[in-house]
Structure formats: structure tokens, C-alpha cells
mmCIF file of N, CA and C in Angstrom:
data_model
loop_
_atom_site.group_PDB
_atom_site.id
_atom_site.type_symbol
_atom_site.label_atom_id
_atom_site.label_comp_id
_atom_site.label_asym_id
_atom_site.label_seq_id
_atom_site.Cartn_x
_atom_site.Cartn_y
_atom_site.Cartn_z
ATOM 1 N N UNK A 1 95.355 -40.555 23.513
ATOM 2 C CA UNK A 1 94.802 -41.416 24.544
ATOM 3 C C UNK A 1 93.400 -40.935 24.969
ATOM 4 N N UNK A 2 93.250 -39.625 25.114
ATOM 5 C CA UNK A 2 91.998 -39.096 25.596
ATOM 6 C C UNK A 2 90.919 -39.179 24.506
ATOM 7 N N UNK A 3 91.200 -38.811 23.288
ATOM 8 C CA UNK A 3 90.156 -38.731 22.261
ATOM 9 C C UNK A 3 89.799 -40.145 21.703
ATOM 10 N N UNK A 4 90.799 -40.916 21.395
ATOM 11 C CA UNK A 4 90.527 -42.200 20.756
ATOM 12 C C UNK A 4 90.299 -43.318 21.745
ATOM 13 N N UNK A 5 91.061 -43.380 22.808
ATOM 14 C CA UNK A 5 90.972 -44.450 23.816
ATOM 15 C C UNK A 5 90.067 -44.094 24.995
ATOM 16 N N UNK A 6 89.551 -42.880 25.018
ATOM 17 C CA UNK A 6 88.613 -42.446 26.075
ATOM 18 C C UNK A 6 89.280 -42.461 27.453
ATOM 19 N N UNK A 7 90.551 -42.129 27.562
ATOM 20 C CA UNK A 7 91.262 -42.080 28.825
ATOM 21 C C UNK A 7 91.288 -40.683 29.362
ATOM 22 N N UNK A 8 91.252 -40.537 30.623
ATOM 23 C CA UNK A 8 91.277 -39.187 31.287
ATOM 24 C C UNK A 8 92.629 -38.580 31.090
ATOM 25 N N UNK A 9 92.659 -37.463 30.442
ATOM 26 C CA UNK A 9 93.925 -36.766 30.188
ATOM 27 C C UNK A 9 94.689 -36.459 31.491
ATOM 28 N N UNK A 10 93.989 -36.098 32.544
ATOM 29 C CA UNK A 10 94.654 -35.759 33.810
ATOM 30 C C UNK A 10 95.255 -36.964 34.493
ATOM 31 N N UNK A 11 94.960 -38.194 34.021
ATOM 32 C CA UNK A 11 95.523 -39.396 34.598
ATOM 33 C C UNK A 11 96.423 -40.091 33.621
ATOM 34 N N UNK A 12 96.736 -39.473 32.491
ATOM 35 C CA UNK A 12 97.609 -40.070 31.427
ATOM 36 C C UNK A 12 99.043 -39.576 31.725
ATOM 37 N N UNK A 13 99.914 -40.531 32.087
ATOM 38 C CA UNK A 13 101.304 -40.211 32.348
ATOM 39 C C UNK A 13 102.119 -40.538 31.126
ATOM 40 N N UNK A 14 103.120 -39.749 30.834
ATOM 41 C CA UNK A 14 103.967 -39.952 29.670
ATOM 42 C C UNK A 14 105.430 -39.936 30.042
ATOM 43 N N UNK A 15 106.144 -40.868 29.596
ATOM 44 C CA UNK A 15 107.611 -40.967 29.805
ATOM 45 C C UNK A 15 108.282 -40.986 28.423
ATOM 46 N N UNK A 16 109.169 -40.056 28.160
ATOM 47 C CA UNK A 16 109.905 -40.019 26.911
ATOM 48 C C UNK A 16 111.330 -40.366 27.308
ATOM 49 N N UNK A 17 111.837 -41.408 26.655
ATOM 50 C CA UNK A 17 113.232 -41.818 26.837
ATOM 51 C C UNK A 17 113.954 -41.660 25.515
ATOM 52 N N UNK A 18 115.140 -41.121 25.569
ATOM 53 C CA UNK A 18 115.940 -41.032 24.338
ATOM 54 C C UNK A 18 117.141 -41.934 24.397
ATOM 55 N N UNK A 19 117.489 -42.433 23.244
ATOM 56 C CA UNK A 19 118.605 -43.360 23.161
ATOM 57 C C UNK A 19 119.461 -42.945 21.981
ATOM 58 N N UNK A 20 120.728 -43.143 22.098
ATOM 59 C CA UNK A 20 121.679 -42.911 21.024
ATOM 60 C C UNK A 20 121.284 -43.850 19.852
ATOM 61 N N UNK A 21 121.089 -43.373 18.655
ATOM 62 C CA UNK A 21 120.698 -44.173 17.518
ATOM 63 C C UNK A 21 121.728 -45.232 17.154
ATOM 64 N N UNK A 22 122.991 -45.069 17.623
ATOM 65 C CA UNK A 22 124.028 -46.158 17.325
ATOM 66 C C UNK A 22 123.665 -47.405 18.126
ATOM 67 N N UNK A 23 122.741 -47.338 19.074
ATOM 68 C CA UNK A 23 122.323 -48.485 19.861
ATOM 69 C C UNK A 23 121.073 -49.096 19.276
ATOM 70 N N UNK A 24 120.596 -48.580 18.172
ATOM 71 C CA UNK A 24 119.274 -49.061 17.630
ATOM 72 C C UNK A 24 119.564 -49.506 16.171
ATOM 73 N N UNK A 25 118.944 -50.643 15.853
ATOM 74 C CA UNK A 25 119.020 -51.142 14.472
ATOM 75 C C UNK A 25 117.710 -51.793 14.117
ATOM 76 N N UNK A 26 117.444 -51.892 12.831
ATOM 77 C CA UNK A 26 116.222 -52.585 12.354
ATOM 78 C C UNK A 26 116.709 -53.463 11.224
ATOM 79 N N UNK A 27 116.392 -54.759 11.365
ATOM 80 C CA UNK A 27 116.861 -55.741 10.408
ATOM 81 C C UNK A 27 118.342 -55.865 10.328
ATOM 82 N N UNK A 28 118.973 -55.543 11.452
ATOM 83 C CA UNK A 28 120.440 -55.621 11.531
ATOM 84 C C UNK A 28 121.145 -54.395 10.901
ATOM 85 N N UNK A 29 120.400 -53.437 10.456
ATOM 86 C CA UNK A 29 120.927 -52.251 9.876
ATOM 87 C C UNK A 29 120.774 -51.007 10.796
ATOM 88 N N UNK A 30 121.771 -50.206 10.820
ATOM 89 C CA UNK A 30 121.711 -48.948 11.671
ATOM 90 C C UNK A 30 120.585 -48.077 11.136
ATOM 91 N N UNK A 31 120.023 -47.251 11.984
ATOM 92 C CA UNK A 31 119.023 -46.288 11.649
ATOM 93 C C UNK A 31 119.431 -44.887 12.102
ATOM 94 N N UNK A 32 119.027 -43.886 11.359
ATOM 95 C CA UNK A 32 119.276 -42.512 11.767
ATOM 96 C C UNK A 32 118.167 -41.929 12.631
ATOM 97 N N UNK A 33 117.021 -42.586 12.579
ATOM 98 C CA UNK A 33 115.832 -42.137 13.303
ATOM 99 C C UNK A 33 115.001 -43.316 13.647
ATOM 100 N N UNK A 34 114.461 -43.375 14.895
ATOM 101 C CA UNK A 34 113.646 -44.477 15.323
ATOM 102 C C UNK A 34 112.728 -44.048 16.432
ATOM 103 N N UNK A 35 111.615 -44.729 16.595
ATOM 104 C CA UNK A 35 110.689 -44.480 17.650
ATOM 105 C C UNK A 35 109.950 -45.748 17.974
ATOM 106 N N UNK A 36 109.483 -45.890 19.246
ATOM 107 C CA UNK A 36 108.652 -46.992 19.686
ATOM 108 C C UNK A 36 107.712 -46.479 20.732
ATOM 109 N N UNK A 37 106.439 -46.728 20.573
ATOM 110 C CA UNK A 37 105.432 -46.237 21.512
ATOM 111 C C UNK A 37 104.808 -47.453 22.204
ATOM 112 N N UNK A 38 104.807 -47.436 23.514
ATOM 113 C CA UNK A 38 104.323 -48.539 24.336
ATOM 114 C C UNK A 38 103.345 -47.974 25.363
ATOM 115 N N UNK A 39 102.052 -48.302 25.228
ATOM 116 C CA UNK A 39 101.064 -47.767 26.162
ATOM 117 C C UNK A 39 100.403 -48.904 26.906
ATOM 118 N N UNK A 40 99.866 -48.564 28.111
ATOM 119 C CA UNK A 40 99.213 -49.538 28.939
ATOM 120 C C UNK A 40 97.784 -49.001 29.238
ATOM 121 N N UNK A 41 96.841 -49.939 29.070
ATOM 122 C CA UNK A 41 95.418 -49.672 29.375
ATOM 123 C C UNK A 41 94.877 -50.815 30.133
ATOM 124 N N UNK A 42 93.744 -50.589 30.813
ATOM 125 C CA UNK A 42 93.092 -51.704 31.557
ATOM 126 C C UNK A 42 92.419 -52.603 30.553
ATOM 127 N N UNK A 43 92.686 -53.849 30.674
ATOM 128 C CA UNK A 43 92.161 -54.897 29.764
ATOM 129 C C UNK A 43 90.606 -54.738 29.678
ATOM 130 N N UNK A 44 90.093 -54.813 28.446
ATOM 131 C CA UNK A 44 88.715 -54.792 28.176
ATOM 132 C C UNK A 44 88.031 -53.440 28.114
ATOM 133 N N UNK A 45 88.839 -52.372 28.286
ATOM 134 C CA UNK A 45 88.243 -51.031 28.315
ATOM 135 C C UNK A 45 88.231 -50.378 26.914
ATOM 136 N N UNK A 46 88.844 -51.007 25.936
ATOM 137 C CA UNK A 46 88.816 -50.458 24.566
ATOM 138 C C UNK A 46 88.473 -51.572 23.550
ATOM 139 N N UNK A 47 87.762 -51.175 22.518
ATOM 140 C CA UNK A 47 87.392 -52.097 21.457
ATOM 141 C C UNK A 47 88.614 -52.257 20.498
ATOM 142 N N UNK A 48 88.494 -53.340 19.690
ATOM 143 C CA UNK A 48 89.521 -53.558 18.691
ATOM 144 C C UNK A 48 89.600 -52.374 17.735
ATOM 145 N N UNK A 49 88.471 -51.773 17.388
ATOM 146 C CA UNK A 49 88.476 -50.638 16.463
ATOM 147 C C UNK A 49 89.182 -49.461 17.122
ATOM 148 N N UNK A 50 88.909 -49.204 18.410
ATOM 149 C CA UNK A 50 89.585 -48.106 19.095
ATOM 150 C C UNK A 50 91.082 -48.283 19.154
ATOM 151 N N UNK A 51 91.513 -49.496 19.397
ATOM 152 C CA UNK A 51 92.947 -49.755 19.468
ATOM 153 C C UNK A 51 93.581 -49.572 18.077
ATOM 154 N N UNK A 52 92.920 -50.095 17.068
ATOM 155 C CA UNK A 52 93.415 -49.906 15.671
ATOM 156 C C UNK A 52 93.509 -48.453 15.306
ATOM 157 N N UNK A 53 92.496 -47.676 15.649
ATOM 158 C CA UNK A 53 92.537 -46.210 15.327
ATOM 159 C C UNK A 53 93.642 -45.537 16.127
ATOM 160 N N UNK A 54 93.815 -45.935 17.368
ATOM 161 C CA UNK A 54 94.932 -45.346 18.165
ATOM 162 C C UNK A 54 96.285 -45.655 17.528
ATOM 163 N N UNK A 55 96.524 -46.869 17.116
ATOM 164 C CA UNK A 55 97.756 -47.230 16.434
ATOM 165 C C UNK A 55 97.973 -46.364 15.168
ATOM 166 N N UNK A 56 96.876 -46.250 14.399
ATOM 167 C CA UNK A 56 97.013 -45.450 13.196
ATOM 168 C C UNK A 56 97.335 -43.993 13.469
ATOM 169 N N UNK A 57 96.578 -43.371 14.391
ATOM 170 C CA UNK A 57 96.812 -41.991 14.718
ATOM 171 C C UNK A 57 98.154 -41.746 15.421
ATOM 172 N N UNK A 58 98.568 -42.694 16.242
ATOM 173 C CA UNK A 58 99.857 -42.535 16.909
ATOM 174 C C UNK A 58 100.967 -42.647 15.871
ATOM 175 N N UNK A 59 100.892 -43.536 14.928
ATOM 176 C CA UNK A 59 101.883 -43.627 13.888
ATOM 177 C C UNK A 59 101.954 -42.355 13.050
ATOM 178 N N UNK A 60 100.740 -41.835 12.730
ATOM 179 C CA UNK A 60 100.715 -40.592 11.943
ATOM 180 C C UNK A 60 101.383 -39.445 12.752
ATOM 181 N N UNK A 61 101.156 -39.394 14.079
ATOM 182 C CA UNK A 61 101.777 -38.372 14.914
ATOM 183 C C UNK A 61 103.303 -38.519 14.936
ATOM 184 N N UNK A 62 103.813 -39.758 15.096
ATOM 185 C CA UNK A 62 105.235 -39.992 15.076
ATOM 186 C C UNK A 62 105.809 -39.595 13.715
ATOM 187 N N UNK A 63 105.147 -39.956 12.633
ATOM 188 C CA UNK A 63 105.619 -39.615 11.250
ATOM 189 C C UNK A 63 105.659 -38.083 11.117
ATOM 190 N N UNK A 64 104.674 -37.382 11.627
ATOM 191 C CA UNK A 64 104.696 -35.937 11.494
ATOM 192 C C UNK A 64 105.826 -35.308 12.336
ATOM 193 N N UNK A 65 106.155 -35.946 13.417
ATOM 194 C CA UNK A 65 107.201 -35.443 14.301
ATOM 195 C C UNK A 65 108.593 -35.738 13.762
ATOM 196 N N UNK A 66 108.785 -36.969 13.230
ATOM 197 C CA UNK A 66 110.073 -37.406 12.794
ATOM 198 C C UNK A 66 110.337 -37.347 11.302
ATOM 199 N N UNK A 67 109.303 -37.209 10.531
ATOM 200 C CA UNK A 67 109.427 -37.133 9.080
ATOM 201 C C UNK A 67 109.558 -38.430 8.372
ATOM 202 N N UNK A 68 109.869 -38.330 7.081
ATOM 203 C CA UNK A 68 109.888 -39.516 6.206
ATOM 204 C C UNK A 68 110.987 -40.487 6.546
ATOM 205 N N UNK A 69 112.000 -40.082 7.364
ATOM 206 C CA UNK A 69 113.075 -41.015 7.689
ATOM 207 C C UNK A 69 112.645 -41.932 8.772
ATOM 208 N N UNK A 70 111.476 -41.820 9.353
ATOM 209 C CA UNK A 70 110.947 -42.799 10.354
ATOM 210 C C UNK A 70 110.786 -44.137 9.688
ATOM 211 N N UNK A 71 111.435 -45.185 10.177
ATOM 212 C CA UNK A 71 111.331 -46.500 9.541
ATOM 213 C C UNK A 71 109.958 -47.109 9.594
ATOM 214 N N UNK A 72 109.623 -47.963 8.587
ATOM 215 C CA UNK A 72 108.342 -48.641 8.610
ATOM 216 C C UNK A 72 108.209 -49.478 9.913
ATOM 217 N N UNK A 73 109.308 -50.068 10.396
ATOM 218 C CA UNK A 73 109.300 -50.868 11.584
ATOM 219 C C UNK A 73 109.264 -49.928 12.841
ATOM 220 N N UNK A 74 108.320 -49.085 12.899
ATOM 221 C CA UNK A 74 108.102 -48.209 14.049
ATOM 222 C C UNK A 74 106.823 -48.728 14.714
ATOM 223 N N UNK A 75 106.980 -49.346 15.828
ATOM 224 C CA UNK A 75 105.845 -50.030 16.498
ATOM 225 C C UNK A 75 105.103 -49.171 17.528
ATOM 226 N N UNK A 76 103.829 -49.344 17.491
ATOM 227 C CA UNK A 76 102.869 -48.809 18.499
ATOM 228 C C UNK A 76 102.246 -49.996 19.136
ATOM 229 N N UNK A 77 102.465 -50.172 20.469
ATOM 230 C CA UNK A 77 102.001 -51.361 21.194
ATOM 231 C C UNK A 77 101.007 -50.927 22.255
ATOM 232 N N UNK A 78 99.850 -51.516 22.248
ATOM 233 C CA UNK A 78 98.836 -51.318 23.291
ATOM 234 C C UNK A 78 98.815 -52.553 24.207
ATOM 235 N N UNK A 79 99.372 -52.421 25.390
ATOM 236 C CA UNK A 79 99.368 -53.501 26.375
ATOM 237 C C UNK A 79 98.126 -53.414 27.236
ATOM 238 N N UNK A 80 97.347 -54.514 27.212
ATOM 239 C CA UNK A 80 96.164 -54.572 28.116
ATOM 240 C C UNK A 80 96.567 -55.278 29.385
ATOM 241 N N UNK A 81 96.432 -54.592 30.508
ATOM 242 C CA UNK A 81 96.786 -55.112 31.812
ATOM 243 C C UNK A 81 95.485 -55.375 32.556
ATOM 244 N N UNK A 82 95.419 -56.533 33.217
ATOM 245 C CA UNK A 82 94.220 -56.845 33.984
ATOM 246 C C UNK A 82 94.029 -55.777 35.082
ATOM 247 N N UNK A 83 92.746 -55.521 35.389
ATOM 248 C CA UNK A 83 92.431 -54.454 36.352
ATOM 249 C C UNK A 83 92.959 -54.688 37.761
ATOM 250 N N UNK A 84 93.181 -55.965 38.120
ATOM 251 C CA UNK A 84 93.681 -56.254 39.416
ATOM 252 C C UNK A 84 95.222 -56.235 39.509
ATOM 253 N N UNK A 85 95.880 -55.947 38.342
ATOM 254 C CA UNK A 85 97.330 -55.979 38.333
ATOM 255 C C UNK A 85 98.010 -54.639 38.195
ATOM 256 N N UNK A 86 97.178 -53.524 38.241
ATOM 257 C CA UNK A 86 97.817 -52.191 38.181
ATOM 258 C C UNK A 86 96.808 -51.142 38.629
ATOM 259 N N UNK A 87 97.329 -49.969 38.959
ATOM 260 C CA UNK A 87 96.496 -48.920 39.381
ATOM 261 C C UNK A 87 97.276 -47.684 39.682
ATOM 262 N N UNK A 88 96.722 -46.712 40.373
ATOM 263 C CA UNK A 88 97.422 -45.513 40.766
ATOM 264 C C UNK A 88 96.833 -45.014 42.050
ATOM 265 N N UNK A 89 97.580 -44.184 42.742
ATOM 266 C CA UNK A 89 97.173 -43.620 44.040
ATOM 267 C C UNK A 89 96.893 -44.664 45.101
ATOM 268 N N UNK A 90 97.541 -45.824 44.964
ATOM 269 C CA UNK A 90 97.474 -46.848 45.993
ATOM 270 C C UNK A 90 96.243 -47.787 45.799
ATOM 271 N N UNK A 91 95.455 -47.629 44.709
ATOM 272 C CA UNK A 91 94.317 -48.512 44.461
ATOM 273 C C UNK A 91 94.488 -49.111 43.087
ATOM 274 N N UNK A 92 94.102 -50.424 42.967
ATOM 275 C CA UNK A 92 94.060 -51.050 41.660
ATOM 276 C C UNK A 92 92.868 -50.533 40.908
ATOM 277 N N UNK A 93 92.941 -50.717 39.573
ATOM 278 C CA UNK A 93 91.826 -50.320 38.780
ATOM 279 C C UNK A 93 90.548 -51.163 39.128
ATOM 280 N N UNK A 94 90.761 -52.393 39.509
ATOM 281 C CA UNK A 94 89.616 -53.211 39.969
ATOM 282 C C UNK A 94 89.016 -52.685 41.208
ATOM 283 N N UNK A 95 89.829 -52.227 42.183
ATOM 284 C CA UNK A 95 89.219 -51.614 43.439
ATOM 285 C C UNK A 95 88.454 -50.398 43.042
ATOM 286 N N UNK A 96 88.945 -49.584 42.139
ATOM 287 C CA UNK A 96 88.207 -48.398 41.698
ATOM 288 C C UNK A 96 86.886 -48.716 41.035
ATOM 289 N N UNK A 97 86.906 -49.777 40.211
ATOM 290 C CA UNK A 97 85.674 -50.230 39.547
ATOM 291 C C UNK A 97 84.660 -50.742 40.558
ATOM 292 N N UNK A 98 85.143 -51.511 41.510
ATOM 293 C CA UNK A 98 84.249 -52.057 42.544
ATOM 294 C C UNK A 98 83.646 -50.986 43.396
ATOM 295 N N UNK A 99 84.452 -49.982 43.800
ATOM 296 C CA UNK A 99 83.989 -48.851 44.607
ATOM 297 C C UNK A 99 82.952 -48.031 43.837
ATOM 298 N N UNK A 100 83.154 -47.891 42.536
ATOM 299 C CA UNK A 100 82.185 -47.109 41.688
ATOM 300 C C UNK A 100 80.846 -47.805 41.541
ATOM 301 N N UNK A 101 80.870 -49.133 41.639
ATOM 302 C CA UNK A 101 79.594 -49.873 41.410
ATOM 303 C C UNK A 101 78.739 -49.920 42.636
#
């Protein structure tokens, strides 16, 4: 997130949730290993090339962590949220942008 998407590392929050693989399937088939990465960024703060590079590097990181058994259908999703719809510390990203201007 910091190097490719230019996000402040000190403001990047991570939540790792684990699930029993018996609750996960791909194409209706059980899997022994699975991962899904879902990130949120402020809309318009990253180029298409940055997002594509993030998806590539994130997949490579997951593959190195989980190995060859990681299914092809391992998704990396970049959700772009409008600046007025999220924030931290009690201020929206839009309020921060306005204050900085």
C-alpha cells in the first residue's frame, strides 16, 4: 500500500480474518488453501496503472506466502470510496482535503 499506492504506512490498517477451509469453495469444489484481499482507498487517488501494479504485487505476495496451492481464483479487490463517505479520527477524507487546501 505504501510503495505502490502511495498510502501512509502509519495510517494503513490491516485486518486478517481466518476461516475454516471447509466453508470455502471455488467453482463448487472444496479448496485446501484460499485467500481474498480487499482494500479501500479514496476514489481518484490512484491511477489505473498503480492499481494494476498493486493487484499484481499483492497476488505475488499471497502466492509466496501460501505457495503453489493458492487457487487461480484468488481475488485482490481495490474498492474506491468517495472522499465524503469515509475517513478516520472523526474527519472524512474530504474534510481533510478541504482543510489542507
